[in-house]
Short mmCIF file of C-alpha atoms in Angstrom, two decimals:
data_model
loop_
_atom_site.label_atom_id
_atom_site.label_comp_id
_atom_site.label_asym_id
_atom_site.label_seq_id
_atom_site.Cartn_x
_atom_site.Cartn_y
_atom_site.Cartn_z
CA MET A 1 -11.13 55.40 -13.16
CA HIS A 2 -7.72 53.74 -13.33
CA ALA A 3 -7.22 50.16 -12.17
CA ARG A 4 -3.87 48.36 -12.31
CA PHE A 5 -3.87 44.56 -12.11
CA ALA A 6 -0.13 43.83 -12.26
CA PRO A 7 2.48 43.79 -10.85
CA ARG A 8 0.39 44.99 -7.90
CA ALA A 9 -3.33 45.73 -7.78
CA HIS A 10 -4.22 49.41 -7.32
CA ARG A 11 -7.28 51.48 -8.21
CA PHE A 12 -8.42 55.09 -7.98
CA LEU A 13 -11.48 57.02 -9.08
CA TYR A 14 -11.97 60.78 -9.38
CA ARG A 15 -14.41 63.25 -10.88
CA ILE A 16 -13.58 65.39 -13.90
CA PHE A 17 -15.47 67.17 -16.66
CA LEU A 18 -14.84 67.21 -20.40
CA PHE A 19 -16.16 69.24 -23.32
CA ALA A 20 -17.86 67.58 -26.31
CA ILE A 21 -17.51 70.14 -29.09
CA ASP A 22 -18.93 69.91 -32.59
CA LEU A 23 -16.08 71.48 -34.55
CA ASP A 24 -18.60 73.19 -36.87
CA GLU A 25 -19.93 75.10 -33.85
CA LEU A 26 -16.57 76.00 -32.36
CA GLU A 27 -16.43 79.60 -33.61
CA THR A 28 -19.98 80.38 -32.41
CA LEU A 29 -19.51 79.16 -28.84
CA PRO A 30 -17.69 82.28 -27.50
CA ARG A 31 -20.77 84.35 -28.38
CA GLN A 32 -22.93 82.05 -26.26
CA LEU A 33 -20.59 81.38 -23.32
CA ALA A 34 -19.15 84.03 -21.02
CA PHE A 35 -16.16 81.98 -19.85
CA PHE A 36 -15.11 80.29 -23.09
CA SER A 37 -12.93 81.76 -25.86
CA VAL A 38 -11.27 80.48 -29.02
CA GLY A 39 -7.72 81.64 -29.64
CA ARG A 40 -7.55 84.10 -26.75
CA ARG A 41 -7.36 84.06 -22.96
CA ASN A 42 -10.33 83.26 -20.78
CA LEU A 43 -11.26 80.95 -17.93
CA TYR A 44 -11.57 78.23 -20.59
CA SER A 45 -9.74 78.76 -23.87
CA PHE A 46 -9.52 76.61 -26.99
CA ARG A 47 -6.42 76.86 -29.16
CA ASP A 48 -6.42 75.12 -32.51
CA GLY A 49 -2.70 74.41 -32.28
CA ASP A 50 -3.13 72.30 -29.14
CA PHE A 51 -4.70 69.52 -31.20
CA LEU A 52 -3.60 67.17 -34.00
CA PRO A 53 -0.05 68.53 -34.27
CA THR A 54 1.03 70.31 -37.42
CA HIS A 55 4.79 70.22 -36.91
CA GLU A 56 5.42 66.58 -37.87
CA ARG A 57 6.17 65.47 -41.42
CA ILE A 58 4.91 62.38 -43.20
CA SER A 59 8.24 61.73 -44.87
CA ALA A 60 11.81 62.95 -44.91
CA ALA A 61 11.16 64.37 -48.38
CA ALA A 62 8.44 66.73 -47.12
CA SER A 63 9.35 70.37 -46.84
CA PRO A 64 9.83 71.96 -43.39
CA GLN A 65 6.64 73.95 -43.97
CA CYS A 66 4.54 70.78 -44.24
CA ASN A 67 2.77 69.10 -41.37
CA LEU A 68 2.09 65.43 -40.68
CA LEU A 69 -0.51 65.46 -43.44
CA GLY A 70 1.87 66.87 -46.02
CA TYR A 71 0.48 70.38 -46.46
CA SER A 72 0.45 73.77 -44.77
CA PRO A 73 -1.58 74.01 -41.52
CA ARG A 74 -5.36 74.36 -41.84
CA THR A 75 -8.27 74.45 -39.43
CA LEU A 76 -8.56 71.58 -36.99
CA LYS A 77 -11.56 70.09 -38.78
CA GLU A 78 -9.75 70.20 -42.11
CA ARG A 79 -6.76 68.47 -40.53
CA VAL A 80 -8.98 65.73 -39.10
CA ILE A 81 -10.72 65.22 -42.47
CA ALA A 82 -7.36 65.01 -44.25
CA TYR A 83 -5.92 62.66 -41.61
CA ALA A 84 -8.92 60.36 -41.98
CA GLY A 85 -8.48 60.53 -45.75
CA LEU A 86 -4.95 59.19 -45.38
CA HIS A 87 -6.59 56.14 -43.77
CA GLY A 88 -9.17 55.74 -46.53
CA VAL A 89 -12.14 57.32 -44.72
CA ASP A 90 -14.07 60.12 -46.42
CA LEU A 91 -15.50 62.59 -43.89
CA THR A 92 -16.51 65.25 -46.43
CA GLY A 93 -19.77 66.86 -45.34
CA GLY A 94 -19.78 65.05 -42.00
CA ARG A 95 -19.64 66.13 -38.36
CA ILE A 96 -16.66 65.80 -36.00
CA VAL A 97 -17.20 65.90 -32.25
CA LEU A 98 -14.11 66.46 -30.12
CA VAL A 99 -14.20 65.22 -26.53
CA THR A 100 -11.44 67.03 -24.68
CA LEU A 101 -10.44 69.47 -21.98
CA PRO A 102 -9.44 72.93 -23.26
CA ARG A 103 -7.00 75.21 -21.49
CA VAL A 104 -8.11 76.24 -18.00
CA LEU A 105 -6.68 79.61 -16.91
CA GLY A 106 -4.21 79.17 -19.74
CA TYR A 107 -2.93 75.82 -18.49
CA LEU A 108 -3.25 72.74 -20.68
CA PHE A 109 -3.63 69.32 -19.08
CA ASN A 110 -5.02 66.95 -21.67
CA PRO A 111 -3.68 63.38 -21.49
CA VAL A 112 -6.06 62.13 -24.18
CA SER A 113 -8.62 63.66 -26.56
CA PHE A 114 -11.14 61.78 -28.68
CA TYR A 115 -12.49 62.68 -32.11
CA PHE A 116 -15.77 61.01 -33.06
CA CYS A 117 -16.24 61.34 -36.80
CA TYR A 118 -19.50 60.98 -38.74
CA ASP A 119 -20.05 60.72 -42.48
CA ARG A 120 -22.35 62.97 -44.51
CA HIS A 121 -25.30 60.71 -43.65
CA GLY A 122 -24.71 61.03 -39.89
CA ALA A 123 -23.37 57.51 -39.40
CA PRO A 124 -20.27 56.91 -37.23
CA ALA A 125 -17.35 56.57 -39.64
CA ALA A 126 -14.17 56.73 -37.55
CA ALA A 127 -12.64 57.75 -34.25
CA ILE A 128 -9.25 59.08 -33.21
CA ALA A 129 -7.64 58.81 -29.79
CA GLU A 130 -5.00 61.54 -29.46
CA VAL A 131 -2.64 60.67 -26.60
CA THR A 132 -0.31 63.23 -25.01
CA ASN A 133 2.48 62.19 -22.66
CA THR A 134 4.23 64.06 -19.85
CA PHE A 135 6.76 65.49 -22.33
CA ARG A 136 3.99 67.08 -24.44
CA GLU A 137 4.60 64.56 -27.22
CA VAL A 138 1.42 63.67 -29.10
CA LYS A 139 0.44 60.51 -30.96
CA PRO A 140 -2.93 59.91 -32.67
CA TYR A 141 -4.37 56.40 -32.93
CA PHE A 142 -6.87 55.96 -35.77
CA LEU A 143 -9.90 53.69 -35.52
CA GLY A 144 -11.52 53.26 -38.92
CA CYS A 145 -14.57 51.51 -40.32
CA ASP A 146 -12.96 48.10 -39.90
CA THR A 147 -12.87 48.62 -36.11
CA ARG A 148 -16.55 49.57 -35.77
CA ALA A 149 -19.10 47.18 -34.31
CA ALA A 150 -21.78 46.60 -36.92
CA ALA A 151 -24.82 47.11 -34.71
CA ARG A 152 -23.74 50.15 -32.71
CA GLY A 153 -21.49 53.19 -32.74
CA GLU A 154 -18.57 51.52 -31.00
CA PHE A 155 -14.98 51.38 -32.20
CA ARG A 156 -12.55 48.80 -30.84
CA LEU A 157 -8.87 48.38 -31.68
CA ARG A 158 -5.84 46.75 -30.08
CA VAL A 159 -2.61 48.27 -31.34
CA PRO A 160 1.05 48.37 -30.23
CA LYS A 161 1.60 51.49 -28.17
CA HIS A 162 5.13 52.38 -29.38
CA PHE A 163 4.93 55.54 -27.29
CA TYR A 164 6.11 56.60 -23.84
CA VAL A 165 3.01 57.72 -21.96
CA SER A 166 3.93 57.30 -18.30
CA PRO A 167 7.01 56.32 -16.28
CA PHE A 168 4.79 53.62 -14.75
CA SER A 169 3.99 52.02 -18.10
CA ASP A 170 6.39 50.29 -20.50
CA VAL A 171 6.53 51.32 -24.13
CA ASP A 172 6.45 47.75 -25.44
CA VAL A 173 2.82 47.04 -24.60
CA ALA A 174 -0.45 47.30 -26.51
CA PHE A 175 -3.38 49.68 -26.15
CA GLU A 176 -6.91 48.35 -26.60
CA PHE A 177 -9.36 51.17 -27.26
CA THR A 178 -13.12 50.78 -26.80
CA LEU A 179 -14.67 54.07 -27.88
CA ARG A 180 -18.45 54.43 -27.87
CA THR A 181 -19.87 57.42 -29.71
CA PRO A 182 -21.16 59.85 -27.05
CA ALA A 183 -24.89 60.29 -26.59
CA GLU A 184 -26.61 60.86 -23.24
CA ARG A 185 -23.66 59.16 -21.56
CA LEU A 186 -19.95 58.95 -22.26
CA ALA A 187 -18.39 55.48 -22.13
CA ILE A 188 -14.72 55.13 -23.09
CA GLN A 189 -12.24 52.44 -22.07
CA ILE A 190 -8.52 52.01 -22.72
CA ASP A 191 -6.75 48.82 -21.63
CA ASP A 192 -3.03 48.04 -21.51
CA TYR A 193 -1.91 44.54 -22.49
CA VAL A 194 1.41 42.77 -22.08
CA GLY A 195 0.97 39.85 -24.42
CA ALA A 196 -2.37 38.32 -23.50
CA GLU A 197 -2.37 39.77 -19.97
CA ARG A 198 -4.39 42.89 -19.24
CA THR A 199 -2.31 44.97 -16.82
CA LEU A 200 -4.22 48.26 -16.64
CA THR A 201 -7.65 49.65 -17.49
CA SER A 202 -8.71 53.29 -17.70
CA THR A 203 -12.30 54.44 -18.17
CA LEU A 204 -14.15 57.70 -18.73
CA THR A 205 -17.85 57.49 -17.94
CA GLY A 206 -20.51 60.02 -17.09
CA PRO A 207 -23.74 61.77 -18.06
CA ARG A 208 -24.15 64.49 -20.64
CA ARG A 209 -24.80 68.02 -19.36
CA GLU A 210 -25.78 71.16 -21.27
CA LEU A 211 -22.91 73.54 -22.03
CA THR A 212 -23.84 76.86 -20.39
CA SER A 213 -21.98 79.76 -18.76
CA ALA A 214 -23.50 78.87 -15.39
CA ARG A 215 -22.27 75.29 -15.61
CA LEU A 216 -18.78 76.38 -16.65
CA ALA A 217 -18.65 78.73 -13.66
CA TRP A 218 -19.75 75.85 -11.39
CA PHE A 219 -17.09 73.50 -12.79
#
């Protein structure tokens, strides 16, 4: 659902589906699902390079072979763990669940992906909202332990956007993320603020469904 409050009220709602993938199980899924592949073509295909970009550098002194984490490209889970480490969060031995849409018939349309990160004890430790704009530019927003509600697995952060996402949205606004760790339902909200005024809200809500070949064919 998208609802704009200013300068003119407008709202629309549509149905989609998303994958929630435990990155530790990623390589085993193609053996269980007829229409899903990793690194090769299929009805649904997952490509490691589509996520958490590896072509950016953390400083001008970094070598051209380094990525935004400062080392040669690794697996997606390793990149997420290292990225969290740069923000002081240790995910060693923990799970990472990626909520996203993979390529469909080779085409990638993925405005935002969410990484829900758990520590070695299974407790929610961090979240990442990875936003992609219409120019295929990607920016991750990190939500660490200081943004987590104490009594529940919810992360909340308001941060300057500093990123062109849409021609209908200015760059000099703030995002407010409310990311609830997925369970039987998904509940995610992103608000746009201009100063103290909320101008836009976007939500992703829906029930969990088992990942099967039959369901993928239906979708």
